GROMACS .gro file of C-alpha atoms in nm:
model
  154
    1GLU     CA    1  -0.479  -1.866  -1.334
    2LEU     CA    2  -0.432  -1.725  -0.983
    3GLY     CA    3  -0.755  -1.522  -0.997
    4CYS     CA    4  -0.952  -1.848  -0.979
    5LEU     CA    5  -0.807  -1.939  -0.638
    6THR     CA    6  -1.082  -1.759  -0.448
    7SER     CA    7  -1.011  -1.944  -0.119
    8LEU     CA    8  -0.649  -1.822  -0.116
    9THR     CA    9  -0.563  -1.622   0.197
   10GLN     CA   10  -0.191  -1.560   0.143
   11LEU     CA   11   0.012  -1.499  -0.171
   12HIS     CA   12   0.389  -1.452  -0.151
   13LEU     CA   13   0.556  -1.389  -0.487
   14TRP     CA   14   0.821  -1.141  -0.378
   15GLY     CA   15   1.180  -1.125  -0.499
   16ASN     CA   16   1.132  -1.262  -0.849
   17LYS     CA   17   1.317  -1.009  -1.066
   18GLY     CA   18   1.209  -1.205  -1.374
   19LEU     CA   19   0.842  -1.159  -1.285
   20HIS     CA   20   0.719  -0.874  -1.506
   21GLY     CA   21   0.411  -0.730  -1.675
   22THR     CA   22   0.095  -0.595  -1.517
   23ILE     CA   23  -0.089  -0.742  -1.221
   24PRO     CA   24  -0.401  -0.900  -1.372
   25ASP     CA   25  -0.738  -0.749  -1.278
   26THR     CA   26  -0.846  -1.103  -1.191
   27PHE     CA   27  -0.644  -1.063  -0.869
   28GLY     CA   28  -0.949  -0.866  -0.755
   29ARG     CA   29  -1.134  -1.200  -0.733
   30LEU     CA   30  -0.905  -1.316  -0.451
   31VAL     CA   31  -1.162  -1.189  -0.201
   32ASN     CA   32  -1.031  -1.396   0.093
   33LEU     CA   33  -0.675  -1.272   0.059
   34HIS     CA   34  -0.534  -1.115   0.375
   35THR     CA   35  -0.165  -1.114   0.276
   36LEU     CA   36  -0.031  -1.010  -0.065
   37TYR     CA   37   0.344  -0.975  -0.111
   38LEU     CA   38   0.445  -0.888  -0.468
   39ASP     CA   39   0.745  -0.675  -0.374
   40LYS     CA   40   1.088  -0.679  -0.538
   41ASN     CA   41   0.968  -0.780  -0.885
   42ASN     CA   42   0.945  -0.593  -1.216
   43LEU     CA   43   0.568  -0.543  -1.221
   44GLU     CA   44   0.414  -0.247  -1.405
   45GLY     CA   45   0.078  -0.075  -1.436
   46GLY     CA   46  -0.181   0.027  -1.179
   47ILE     CA   47  -0.329  -0.131  -0.869
   48GLY     CA   48  -0.703  -0.080  -0.914
   49PHE     CA   49  -0.768  -0.447  -0.837
   50VAL     CA   50  -0.680  -0.386  -0.471
   51VAL     CA   51  -1.011  -0.217  -0.386
   52SER     CA   52  -1.192  -0.553  -0.417
   53LEU     CA   53  -0.974  -0.718  -0.151
   54LYS     CA   54  -1.178  -0.619   0.155
   55LYS     CA   55  -1.006  -0.868   0.392
   56LEU     CA   56  -0.654  -0.751   0.313
   57LYS     CA   57  -0.427  -0.690   0.614
   58HIS     CA   58  -0.080  -0.685   0.454
   59LEU     CA   59  -0.008  -0.535   0.113
   60ASP     CA   60   0.350  -0.502  -0.008
   61LEU     CA   61   0.397  -0.390  -0.368
   62SER     CA   62   0.724  -0.207  -0.308
   63GLU     CA   63   1.027  -0.214  -0.539
   64ASN     CA   64   0.843  -0.258  -0.868
   65LYS     CA   65   0.765  -0.028  -1.160
   66LEU     CA   66   0.403   0.034  -1.069
   67ARG     CA   67   0.248   0.370  -1.159
   68GLY     CA   68  -0.068   0.574  -1.139
   69GLN     CA   69  -0.254   0.694  -0.835
   70ILE     CA   70  -0.361   0.518  -0.519
   71PRO     CA   71  -0.724   0.417  -0.582
   72HIS     CA   72  -0.981   0.610  -0.377
   73GLY     CA   73  -1.148   0.281  -0.283
   74LEU     CA   74  -0.842   0.177  -0.084
   75GLY     CA   75  -0.995   0.355   0.215
   76GLY     CA   76  -1.271   0.095   0.217
   77ILE     CA   77  -1.031  -0.181   0.327
   78SER     CA   78  -1.078  -0.133   0.701
   79THR     CA   79  -0.868  -0.442   0.787
   80LEU     CA   80  -0.551  -0.303   0.625
   81TYR     CA   81  -0.275  -0.233   0.876
   82ASP     CA   82   0.039  -0.274   0.666
   83LEU     CA   83   0.064  -0.084   0.335
   84ARG     CA   84   0.396  -0.073   0.152
   85LEU     CA   85   0.416   0.095  -0.189
   86SER     CA   86   0.775   0.225  -0.170
   87GLN     CA   87   1.012   0.253  -0.467
   88ASN     CA   88   0.764   0.263  -0.753
   89HIS     CA   89   0.641   0.538  -0.984
   90PHE     CA   90   0.312   0.626  -0.813
   91SER     CA   91   0.201   0.988  -0.852
   92GLY     CA   92  -0.076   1.232  -0.771
   93ALA     CA   93  -0.221   1.330  -0.438
   94LEU     CA   94  -0.292   1.087  -0.158
   95PRO     CA   95  -0.668   1.017  -0.155
   96PHE     CA   96  -0.862   1.157   0.139
   97SER     CA   97  -1.036   0.818   0.175
   98MET     CA   98  -0.716   0.692   0.340
   99ILE     CA   99  -0.842   0.852   0.663
  100GLN     CA  100  -1.076   0.551   0.686
  101LEU     CA  101  -0.778   0.318   0.730
  102THR     CA  102  -0.817   0.326   1.107
  103SER     CA  103  -0.622   0.001   1.159
  104LEU     CA  104  -0.322   0.119   0.956
  105GLN     CA  105   0.004   0.093   1.151
  106THR     CA  106   0.262   0.090   0.870
  107LEU     CA  107   0.247   0.324   0.571
  108LEU     CA  108   0.552   0.324   0.345
  109LEU     CA  109   0.514   0.546   0.038
  110ASP     CA  110   0.872   0.666  -0.001
  111ASN     CA  111   1.059   0.694  -0.331
  112ASN     CA  112   0.764   0.762  -0.561
  113ALA     CA  113   0.632   1.076  -0.730
  114PHE     CA  114   0.340   1.162  -0.501
  115GLY     CA  115   0.274   1.534  -0.506
  116GLY     CA  116   0.076   1.823  -0.372
  117SER     CA  117   0.051   1.917  -0.009
  118LEU     CA  118   0.052   1.653   0.258
  119PRO     CA  119  -0.317   1.609   0.331
  120SER     CA  120  -0.456   1.610   0.681
  121VAL     CA  121  -0.536   1.244   0.623
  122VAL     CA  122  -0.174   1.159   0.703
  123GLY     CA  123  -0.198   1.333   1.038
  124GLY     CA  124  -0.529   1.162   1.110
  125LEU     CA  125  -0.394   0.807   1.099
  126LYS     CA  126  -0.428   0.751   1.471
  127ASN     CA  127  -0.265   0.408   1.495
  128ILE     CA  128   0.029   0.475   1.267
  129VAL     CA  129   0.361   0.346   1.401
  130SER     CA  130   0.583   0.357   1.091
  131LEU     CA  131   0.543   0.631   0.831
  132ARG     CA  132   0.784   0.686   0.539
  133LEU     CA  133   0.702   0.960   0.289
  134HIS     CA  134   1.051   1.075   0.185
  135GLU     CA  135   1.170   1.112  -0.175
  136ASN     CA  136   0.839   1.233  -0.320
  137ASP     CA  137   0.721   1.570  -0.451
  138PHE     CA  138   0.517   1.695  -0.153
  139ILE     CA  139   0.493   2.070  -0.086
  140GLY     CA  140   0.347   2.300   0.178
  141THR     CA  141   0.332   2.272   0.554
  142LEU     CA  142   0.344   1.965   0.773
  143PRO     CA  143   0.010   1.833   0.898
  144SER     CA  144  -0.062   1.784   1.266
  145PHE     CA  145   0.006   1.423   1.357
  146ALA     CA  146  -0.269   1.285   1.578
  147GLY     CA  147  -0.098   0.947   1.571
  148ALA     CA  148   0.225   1.089   1.713
  149GLN     CA  149   0.136   1.022   2.078
  150PHE     CA  150   0.347   0.705   2.071
  151LEU     CA  151   0.651   0.931   2.014
  152MET     CA  152   0.581   1.114   2.342
  153GLU     CA  153   0.557   0.789   2.533
  154ALA     CA  154   0.897   0.661   2.413
   0.00000   0.00000   0.00000
């Protein structure tokens, strides 16, 4: 079982359309993981296991059938700088704890069912370079983007 490979630092299982079912909670034991690519599969369920992966830098779970909300504990992964959850069935509001993701440069949450108003957390991601939030159910006004200085320099 993969959850027993506690020394594992990278796991690439993307592009396996025959790979289905839920991601086992035992993935939370992969505490040395810094790269997890499970994109382009047919995985379902939630992603609560992620909050245990404190060394994670790259997380790509896009193009699956994952659902639920982004766990509040995700903000505790200070090393995370690439988060890709596009083309799933995630819903709910974005957790305010995401403001703690100070290293985050890429945030791709497009094509889900996130809702509510865009929280100020999105505008507070100071190092963000790539941000995709289209095809969701957001409402209200646009937040101020503190991380948008790079646009002025281009």
